[in-house]
PDB file of C-alpha atoms and ligand atoms in Angstrom:
ATOM      1  CA  MET A  18     101.650  99.499  68.655  1.00 96.00           C
ATOM      2  CA  LYS A  19     102.308 101.744  71.585  1.00 98.00           C
ATOM      3  CA  LEU A  20     105.601 102.644  73.228  1.00 98.00           C
ATOM      4  CA  ALA A  21     105.564 103.475  76.938  1.00 99.00           C
ATOM      5  CA  PRO A  22     108.912 104.700  78.325  1.00 99.00           C
ATOM      6  CA  SER A  23     109.208 103.883  82.029  1.00 98.00           C
ATOM      7  CA  ILE A  24     110.411 106.877  84.008  1.00 98.00           C
ATOM      8  CA  LEU A  25     111.787 104.562  86.703  1.00 98.00           C
ATOM      9  CA  ALA A  26     115.030 104.476  84.711  1.00 98.00           C
ATOM     10  CA  ALA A  27     115.085 108.229  83.944  1.00 98.00           C
ATOM     11  CA  ASP A  28     116.723 111.101  85.830  1.00 98.00           C
ATOM     12  CA  LEU A  29     114.215 111.515  88.648  1.00 97.00           C
ATOM     13  CA  ALA A  30     115.642 114.930  89.491  1.00 97.00           C
ATOM     14  CA  ASP A  31     114.615 116.154  86.039  1.00 98.00           C
ATOM     15  CA  LEU A  32     111.064 115.032  85.340  1.00 98.00           C
ATOM     16  CA  SER A  33     110.419 117.960  82.984  1.00 98.00           C
ATOM     17  CA  GLY A  34     113.422 116.916  80.919  1.00 98.00           C
ATOM     18  CA  THR A  35     112.129 113.334  80.927  1.00 98.00           C
ATOM     19  CA  ILE A  36     108.723 114.479  79.668  1.00 98.00           C
ATOM     20  CA  ALA A  37     110.435 116.469  76.892  1.00 98.00           C
ATOM     21  CA  LEU A  38     112.381 113.359  75.819  1.00 98.00           C
ATOM     22  CA  CYS A  39     109.168 111.289  75.730  1.00 98.00           C
ATOM     23  CA  GLU A  40     107.438 113.939  73.616  1.00 98.00           C
ATOM     24  CA  GLU A  41     110.377 114.265  71.238  1.00 98.00           C
ATOM     25  CA  GLY A  42     110.624 110.485  70.887  1.00 98.00           C
ATOM     26  CA  ASP A  43     106.889 110.251  70.019  1.00 98.00           C
ATOM     27  CA  ALA A  44     106.096 108.079  73.024  1.00 98.00           C
ATOM     28  CA  ASP A  45     102.451 107.007  73.145  1.00 98.00           C
ATOM     29  CA  LEU A  46     102.286 106.766  76.939  1.00 98.00           C
ATOM     30  CA  ILE A  47     104.474 107.558  79.926  1.00 99.00           C
ATOM     31  CA  HIS A  48     104.795 104.496  82.172  1.00 99.00           C
ATOM     32  CA  PHE A  49     104.671 105.395  85.887  1.00 98.00           C
ATOM     33  CA  ASP A  50     105.572 102.656  88.397  1.00 98.00           C
ATOM     34  CA  VAL A  51     104.036 103.039  91.847  1.00 98.00           C
ATOM     35  CA  MET A  52     105.670 100.744  94.442  1.00 98.00           C
ATOM     36  CA  ASP A  53     104.741 100.540  98.109  1.00 97.00           C
ATOM     37  CA  GLY A  54     107.567  98.507  99.652  1.00 98.00           C
ATOM     38  CA  HIS A  55     105.093  95.710 100.504  1.00 97.00           C
ATOM     39  CA  PHE A  56     103.869  94.162  97.265  1.00 98.00           C
ATOM     40  CA  VAL A  57     107.381  94.637  95.910  1.00 98.00           C
ATOM     41  CA  PRO A  58     110.608  95.257  97.852  1.00 97.00           C
ATOM     42  CA  ASN A  59     111.073  98.807  96.598  1.00 97.00           C
ATOM     43  CA  LEU A  60     109.573 102.294  96.944  1.00 98.00           C
ATOM     44  CA  THR A  61     109.013 104.832  94.197  1.00 98.00           C
ATOM     45  CA  PHE A  62     106.511 107.677  93.876  1.00 98.00           C
ATOM     46  CA  GLY A  63     102.765 108.256  94.058  1.00 98.00           C
ATOM     47  CA  ALA A  64      99.862 110.579  93.325  1.00 98.00           C
ATOM     48  CA  PRO A  65     101.530 113.973  94.065  1.00 98.00           C
ATOM     49  CA  VAL A  66     104.342 113.286  91.581  1.00 98.00           C
ATOM     50  CA  LEU A  67     101.800 111.949  89.078  1.00 98.00           C
ATOM     51  CA  ALA A  68      99.682 115.109  89.390  1.00 98.00           C
ATOM     52  CA  ALA A  69     102.733 117.311  88.878  1.00 98.00           C
ATOM     53  CA  MET A  70     103.708 115.402  85.745  1.00 98.00           C
ATOM     54  CA  ALA A  71     100.190 115.280  84.318  1.00 98.00           C
ATOM     55  CA  LYS A  72     100.057 119.102  84.486  1.00 98.00           C
ATOM     56  CA  ARG A  73     103.171 119.330  82.301  1.00 98.00           C
ATOM     57  CA  THR A  74     102.207 117.010  79.435  1.00 98.00           C
ATOM     58  CA  SER A  75      99.318 115.951  77.254  1.00 98.00           C
ATOM     59  CA  LEU A  76     100.832 112.480  76.877  1.00 98.00           C
ATOM     60  CA  PRO A  77      98.659 109.908  78.658  1.00 98.00           C
ATOM     61  CA  ILE A  78     100.208 108.540  81.839  1.00 99.00           C
ATOM     62  CA  ASP A  79     100.107 104.777  82.299  1.00 98.00           C
ATOM     63  CA  VAL A  80     100.088 104.018  86.024  1.00 99.00           C
ATOM     64  CA  HIS A  81     101.298 100.566  87.077  1.00 99.00           C
ATOM     65  CA  LEU A  82     100.301  99.992  90.684  1.00 98.00           C
ATOM     66  CA  MET A  83     102.606  97.547  92.448  1.00 98.00           C
ATOM     67  CA  VAL A  84     100.922  97.972  95.818  1.00 98.00           C
ATOM     68  CA  THR A  85      99.208  95.590  98.228  1.00 97.00           C
ATOM     69  CA  GLU A  86      96.082  97.693  98.719  1.00 94.00           C
ATOM     70  CA  SER A  87      95.218  99.269  95.356  1.00 95.00           C
ATOM     71  CA  ALA A  88      91.794 100.378  96.566  1.00 94.00           C
ATOM     72  CA  LEU A  89      93.365 102.773  99.088  1.00 95.00           C
ATOM     73  CA  TYR A  90      95.066 104.798  96.357  1.00 97.00           C
ATOM     74  CA  LEU A  91      92.712 104.616  93.383  1.00 98.00           C
ATOM     75  CA  ASP A  92      90.774 107.847  93.952  1.00 98.00           C
ATOM     76  CA  GLU A  93      93.974 109.838  94.443  1.00 98.00           C
ATOM     77  CA  ILE A  94      95.592 108.269  91.380  1.00 98.00           C
ATOM     78  CA  LEU A  95      92.516 108.875  89.216  1.00 98.00           C
ATOM     79  CA  ASP A  96      92.175 112.479  90.414  1.00 98.00           C
ATOM     80  CA  ALA A  97      95.859 113.067  89.717  1.00 98.00           C
ATOM     81  CA  GLY A  98      95.241 112.461  86.015  1.00 98.00           C
ATOM     82  CA  ALA A  99      96.081 108.812  85.299  1.00 98.00           C
ATOM     83  CA  ALA A 100      94.953 107.861  81.791  1.00 98.00           C
ATOM     84  CA  TRP A 101      95.629 104.141  82.177  1.00 99.00           C
ATOM     85  CA  VAL A 102      95.545 102.341  85.533  1.00 98.00           C
ATOM     86  CA  THR A 103      96.824  98.790  86.008  1.00 98.00           C
ATOM     87  CA  VAL A 104      96.432  96.749  89.187  1.00 98.00           C
ATOM     88  CA  HIS A 105      98.039  93.400  89.948  1.00 98.00           C
ATOM     89  CA  TRP A 106      95.878  90.288  89.957  1.00 98.00           C
ATOM     90  CA  GLU A 107      98.072  88.959  92.797  1.00 98.00           C
ATOM     91  CA  ALA A 108      97.251  91.968  94.980  1.00 97.00           C
ATOM     92  CA  ALA A 109      93.487  92.151  94.495  1.00 94.00           C
ATOM     93  CA  ASN A 110      91.184  90.151  96.753  1.00 93.00           C
ATOM     94  CA  HIS A 111      88.212  91.816  95.073  1.00 97.00           C
ATOM     95  CA  LEU A 112      89.395  92.314  91.525  1.00 98.00           C
ATOM     96  CA  ASP A 113      85.971  92.957  90.016  1.00 98.00           C
ATOM     97  CA  ARG A 114      85.350  95.805  92.464  1.00 98.00           C
ATOM     98  CA  VAL A 115      88.757  97.368  91.792  1.00 98.00           C
ATOM     99  CA  VAL A 116      88.294  97.081  88.018  1.00 98.00           C
ATOM    100  CA  GLU A 117      84.886  98.765  88.209  1.00 98.00           C
ATOM    101  CA  HIS A 118      86.375 101.508  90.412  1.00 98.00           C
ATOM    102  CA  ILE A 119      88.971 102.318  87.750  1.00 98.00           C
ATOM    103  CA  ARG A 120      86.405 102.212  84.949  1.00 98.00           C
ATOM    104  CA  ALA A 121      84.064 104.531  86.879  1.00 98.00           C
ATOM    105  CA  GLY A 122      86.993 106.946  87.274  1.00 98.00           C
ATOM    106  CA  GLY A 123      87.279 107.191  83.500  1.00 98.00           C
ATOM    107  CA  ALA A 124      90.718 105.611  83.034  1.00 98.00           C
ATOM    108  CA  LYS A 125      91.667 102.737  80.738  1.00 98.00           C
ATOM    109  CA  THR A 126      91.438  99.690  82.937  1.00 98.00           C
ATOM    110  CA  GLY A 127      94.041  96.952  83.146  1.00 98.00           C
ATOM    111  CA  VAL A 128      95.243  94.000  85.173  1.00 98.00           C
ATOM    112  CA  ALA A 129      98.890  92.936  85.502  1.00 99.00           C
ATOM    113  CA  LEU A 130     100.105  89.370  85.920  1.00 99.00           C
ATOM    114  CA  ASN A 131     103.408  88.372  87.472  1.00 98.00           C
ATOM    115  CA  PRO A 132     105.494  86.008  85.314  1.00 98.00           C
ATOM    116  CA  ALA A 133     104.340  82.837  87.108  1.00 98.00           C
ATOM    117  CA  THR A 134     100.628  83.697  87.116  1.00 98.00           C
ATOM    118  CA  PRO A 135      98.799  81.941  84.248  1.00 98.00           C
ATOM    119  CA  VAL A 136      96.684  84.001  81.849  1.00 98.00           C
ATOM    120  CA  SER A 137      93.729  81.658  82.457  1.00 98.00           C
ATOM    121  CA  VAL A 138      92.913  83.547  85.694  1.00 98.00           C
ATOM    122  CA  LEU A 139      91.697  86.446  83.510  1.00 98.00           C
ATOM    123  CA  HIS A 140      89.196  84.437  81.465  1.00 98.00           C
ATOM    124  CA  ASP A 141      86.052  85.814  83.116  1.00 98.00           C
ATOM    125  CA  ILE A 142      87.171  89.402  83.751  1.00 98.00           C
ATOM    126  CA  LEU A 143      88.645  89.895  80.254  1.00 98.00           C
ATOM    127  CA  PRO A 144      85.536  91.588  78.761  1.00 98.00           C
ATOM    128  CA  ARG A 145      85.825  94.271  81.478  1.00 98.00           C
ATOM    129  CA  LEU A 146      89.423  95.179  80.599  1.00 98.00           C
ATOM    130  CA  ASP A 147      91.050  97.567  78.137  1.00 98.00           C
ATOM    131  CA  HIS A 148      94.489  96.042  78.585  1.00 99.00           C
ATOM    132  CA  VAL A 149      96.419  93.251  80.261  1.00 99.00           C
ATOM    133  CA  LEU A 150      99.977  93.852  81.408  1.00 99.00           C
ATOM    134  CA  LEU A 151     102.209  90.784  81.273  1.00 99.00           C
ATOM    135  CA  MET A 152     105.225  91.184  83.539  1.00 99.00           C
ATOM    136  CA  SER A 153     108.290  89.762  81.853  1.00 99.00           C
ATOM    137  CA  VAL A 154     110.445  90.234  84.959  1.00 98.00           C
ATOM    138  CA  ASN A 155     109.578  89.892  88.616  1.00 98.00           C
ATOM    139  CA  PRO A 156     108.274  93.353  89.505  1.00 98.00           C
ATOM    140  CA  GLY A 157     110.181  95.767  91.692  1.00 98.00           C
ATOM    141  CA  PHE A 158     113.242  96.822  89.738  1.00 98.00           C
ATOM    142  CA  GLY A 159     114.332  98.030  86.328  1.00 98.00           C
ATOM    143  CA  GLY A 160     117.209  96.565  84.368  1.00 98.00           C
ATOM    144  CA  GLN A 161     116.392  92.856  84.795  1.00 98.00           C
ATOM    145  CA  GLY A 162     116.492  90.186  82.070  1.00 98.00           C
ATOM    146  CA  PHE A 163     113.402  89.261  80.024  1.00 98.00           C
ATOM    147  CA  ILE A 164     111.767  85.942  81.053  1.00 98.00           C
ATOM    148  CA  PRO A 165     111.156  84.071  77.752  1.00 98.00           C
ATOM    149  CA  TYR A 166     108.193  81.888  78.797  1.00 98.00           C
ATOM    150  CA  VAL A 167     106.089  85.062  78.930  1.00 98.00           C
ATOM    151  CA  LEU A 168     106.017  84.882  75.104  1.00 98.00           C
ATOM    152  CA  ASP A 169     103.884  81.717  75.388  1.00 98.00           C
ATOM    153  CA  LYS A 170     101.579  83.520  77.789  1.00 98.00           C
ATOM    154  CA  ALA A 171     101.162  86.307  75.208  1.00 98.00           C
ATOM    155  CA  ARG A 172     100.169  83.796  72.519  1.00 98.00           C
ATOM    156  CA  GLN A 173      97.664  82.157  74.885  1.00 98.00           C
ATOM    157  CA  LEU A 174      96.222  85.516  75.868  1.00 98.00           C
ATOM    158  CA  ARG A 175      95.976  86.680  72.244  1.00 98.00           C
ATOM    159  CA  ALA A 176      94.012  83.484  71.492  1.00 98.00           C
ATOM    160  CA  MET A 177      91.725  84.022  74.497  1.00 98.00           C
ATOM    161  CA  ILE A 178      91.039  87.620  73.408  1.00 98.00           C
ATOM    162  CA  ALA A 179      90.230  86.484  69.849  1.00 98.00           C
ATOM    163  CA  GLU A 180      88.037  83.614  71.074  1.00 98.00           C
ATOM    164  CA  GLN A 181      85.947  86.089  73.075  1.00 98.00           C
ATOM    165  CA  GLY A 182      85.815  88.570  70.183  1.00 98.00           C
ATOM    166  CA  LEU A 183      87.404  91.351  72.245  1.00 98.00           C
ATOM    167  CA  GLU A 184      89.847  94.172  71.624  1.00 97.00           C
ATOM    168  CA  VAL A 185      92.169  94.143  74.609  1.00 98.00           C
ATOM    169  CA  ALA A 186      95.706  95.507  74.423  1.00 98.00           C
ATOM    170  CA  ILE A 187      98.569  93.314  75.633  1.00 98.00           C
ATOM    171  CA  GLU A 188     101.224  95.356  77.383  1.00 98.00           C
ATOM    172  CA  VAL A 189     104.606  93.867  78.238  1.00 98.00           C
ATOM    173  CA  ASP A 190     106.826  95.216  80.996  1.00 99.00           C
ATOM    174  CA  GLY A 191     110.354  94.200  81.939  1.00 98.00           C
ATOM    175  CA  GLY A 192     113.536  93.539  79.998  1.00 98.00           C
ATOM    176  CA  ILE A 193     112.225  95.050  76.769  1.00 98.00           C
ATOM    177  CA  GLY A 194     115.062  96.200  74.506  1.00 98.00           C
ATOM    178  CA  PRO A 195     116.326  95.788  70.940  1.00 98.00           C
ATOM    179  CA  ASP A 196     116.712  92.003  71.323  1.00 97.00           C
ATOM    180  CA  THR A 197     113.340  91.284  72.937  1.00 98.00           C
ATOM    181  CA  ILE A 198     110.857  93.784  71.481  1.00 98.00           C
ATOM    182  CA  GLY A 199     110.672  91.949  68.118  1.00 97.00           C
ATOM    183  CA  PRO A 200     109.887  88.528  69.630  1.00 97.00           C
ATOM    184  CA  ALA A 201     107.373  90.193  71.994  1.00 98.00           C
ATOM    185  CA  ALA A 202     105.608  91.893  69.056  1.00 97.00           C
ATOM    186  CA  ALA A 203     105.627  88.634  67.072  1.00 97.00           C
ATOM    187  CA  ALA A 204     103.989  86.866  70.043  1.00 97.00           C
ATOM    188  CA  GLY A 205     101.088  89.341  69.916  1.00 97.00           C
ATOM    189  CA  MET A 206     102.104  91.973  72.430  1.00 98.00           C
ATOM    190  CA  ASP A 207     101.307  95.509  71.270  1.00 98.00           C
ATOM    191  CA  THR A 208     102.144  97.938  74.072  1.00 98.00           C
ATOM    192  CA  PHE A 209     105.788  98.029  75.110  1.00 98.00           C
ATOM    193  CA  VAL A 210     107.167  99.403  78.364  1.00 99.00           C
ATOM    194  CA  ALA A 211     110.886 100.083  78.359  1.00 99.00           C
ATOM    195  CA  GLY A 212     112.991 101.742  81.026  1.00 98.00           C
ATOM    196  CA  SER A 213     116.710 101.063  80.849  1.00 98.00           C
ATOM    197  CA  ALA A 214     116.624 100.391  77.082  1.00 98.00           C
ATOM    198  CA  ILE A 215     115.532 104.027  76.688  1.00 98.00           C
ATOM    199  CA  PHE A 216     116.763 106.135  79.602  1.00 98.00           C
ATOM    200  CA  GLY A 217     119.884 104.061  80.199  1.00 98.00           C
ATOM    201  CA  GLN A 218     121.053 104.939  76.686  1.00 98.00           C
ATOM    202  CA  PRO A 219     123.117 107.961  75.649  1.00 98.00           C
ATOM    203  CA  ASN A 220     120.372 109.053  73.228  1.00 98.00           C
ATOM    204  CA  PRO A 221     116.911 108.150  74.628  1.00 98.00           C
ATOM    205  CA  VAL A 222     115.053 109.699  71.670  1.00 98.00           C
ATOM    206  CA  ALA A 223     117.004 107.585  69.166  1.00 98.00           C
ATOM    207  CA  ALA A 224     116.440 104.520  71.387  1.00 98.00           C
ATOM    208  CA  MET A 225     112.652 105.134  71.277  1.00 98.00           C
ATOM    209  CA  ARG A 226     112.714 105.332  67.482  1.00 98.00           C
ATOM    210  CA  THR A 227     114.770 102.131  67.171  1.00 98.00           C
ATOM    211  CA  LEU A 228     112.458 100.205  69.499  1.00 98.00           C
ATOM    212  CA  ARG A 229     109.378 101.396  67.621  1.00 98.00           C
ATOM    213  CA  ASP A 230     110.856 100.358  64.253  1.00 97.00           C
ATOM    214  CA  LEU A 231     111.798  96.914  65.586  1.00 97.00           C
ATOM    215  CA  ALA A 232     108.302  96.363  66.999  1.00 97.00           C
ATOM    216  CA  GLU A 233     106.591  97.595  63.821  1.00 94.00           C
ATOM    217  CA  THR A 234     108.527  95.185  61.626  1.00 94.00           C
ATOM    218  CA  SER A 235     107.702  92.176  63.834  1.00 90.00           C
ATOM    219  CA  ARG A 236     104.124  92.793  64.873  1.00 79.00           C
ATOM    220  CA  VAL A 237     101.266  90.394  64.157  1.00 72.00           C
ATOM    221  CA  THR A 238      98.349  92.431  65.479  1.00 61.00           C
ATOM    222  CA  PRO A 239      96.564  95.363  63.838  1.00 56.00           C
ATOM    223  CA  LEU A 240      96.554  97.466  67.060  1.00 55.00           C
TER     224      LEU A 240
HETATM  225  C1  DX5 B 304     109.514  96.866  87.113  1.00 65.97           C
HETATM  226  C2  DX5 B 304     108.695  97.956  86.487  1.00 65.97           C
HETATM  227  C3  DX5 B 304     109.072  98.294  85.096  1.00 65.97           C
HETATM  228  C4  DX5 B 304     110.502  98.772  84.928  1.00 65.97           C
HETATM  229  C5  DX5 B 304     111.012  98.170  83.651  1.00 65.97           C
HETATM  230  O1  DX5 B 304     108.864  96.327  88.200  1.00 65.97           O
HETATM  231  O2  DX5 B 304     107.313  97.603  86.451  1.00 65.97           O
HETATM  232  O3  DX5 B 304     108.165  99.212  84.503  1.00 65.97           O
HETATM  233  O4  DX5 B 304     110.633 100.164  84.861  1.00 65.97           O
HETATM  234  O5  DX5 B 304     112.354  98.424  83.524  1.00 65.97           O
HETATM  235  P1  DX5 B 304     113.239  97.799  82.374  1.00 65.97           P
HETATM  236  O6  DX5 B 304     112.626  98.199  81.064  1.00 65.97           O
HETATM  237  O7  DX5 B 304     114.576  98.392  82.623  1.00 65.97           O
HETATM  238  O8  DX5 B 304     113.211  96.301  82.561  1.00 65.97           O
HETATM  239 ZN1   ZN B 305     105.922  98.888  85.250  1.00 65.97          ZN
END
C-alpha cells in the first residue's frame, strides 16, 4: 500500500516543515491538489510551487489536476518534477491524447473519476494507465465525509483490472481517516490520500503511522 498525505490540509506557509513531516512519517507520495476555480469551485497552487517542493524532497509528488484544460498545464507540471500525474475523466475531451502526453513526459499516468462517474468508462483506456484515482468526495475541498458507494466502485474496478490481467493501482481520495481506510483497503484500494486526517491532527507523523497500520491489516491486494 501507499500513503499519500495531501498538503491541501497542511500549513501552506511552511511547506518545508510539511515535507519534513511527510519524510518522518514514511509517506510514499506527497499528494498535490491543483485546482483552477473552473473545474472545481476553489483555487490552490500550480507548477511553480510544485517545482519548489520537488527541489526539497526525493519523495515522489502525486499531482491531482482538478482543472478544466489539463493539456494547457501538462508540460509545466511534468517539467516541475511531478512523479505521478492524474487528470479527471470528466475534464478530458481527448483523454487518450492527454494520457499519452503524461506517459511521454515520464510520469506515472492516472485518471480520476468523480463519485458519480461509473468505472466502466475506463474499460478501454485501462491498459494505458498506472493508476486510477477514485474520488470519495466531490472534489474541491478537504475535510468532507467519505461517500460509501465508492467502495462498490473499487470492487468493480479491481475485478476489471484482474479480468484484463493488469497491474493498476487504485488510489482513493477524500474523507480517508481511521474509520474509512480499513474498509477502503478491504474493497481493493491500495493508495490512500489523506489530508485532514493527517495534517488536521496534533501529531501528523503518528497519524500517518496509524493510517498505514489500519490499511495494512485490512488490505486484500498484494500491492
Ligand atoms: C479534494 C482533494 C483532496 C483533499 C482530501 O478535492 O482532491 O486531495 O485534500 O482531503 P481530506 O483527506 O481532508 O478529505
Ligand atoms: Zn486530491
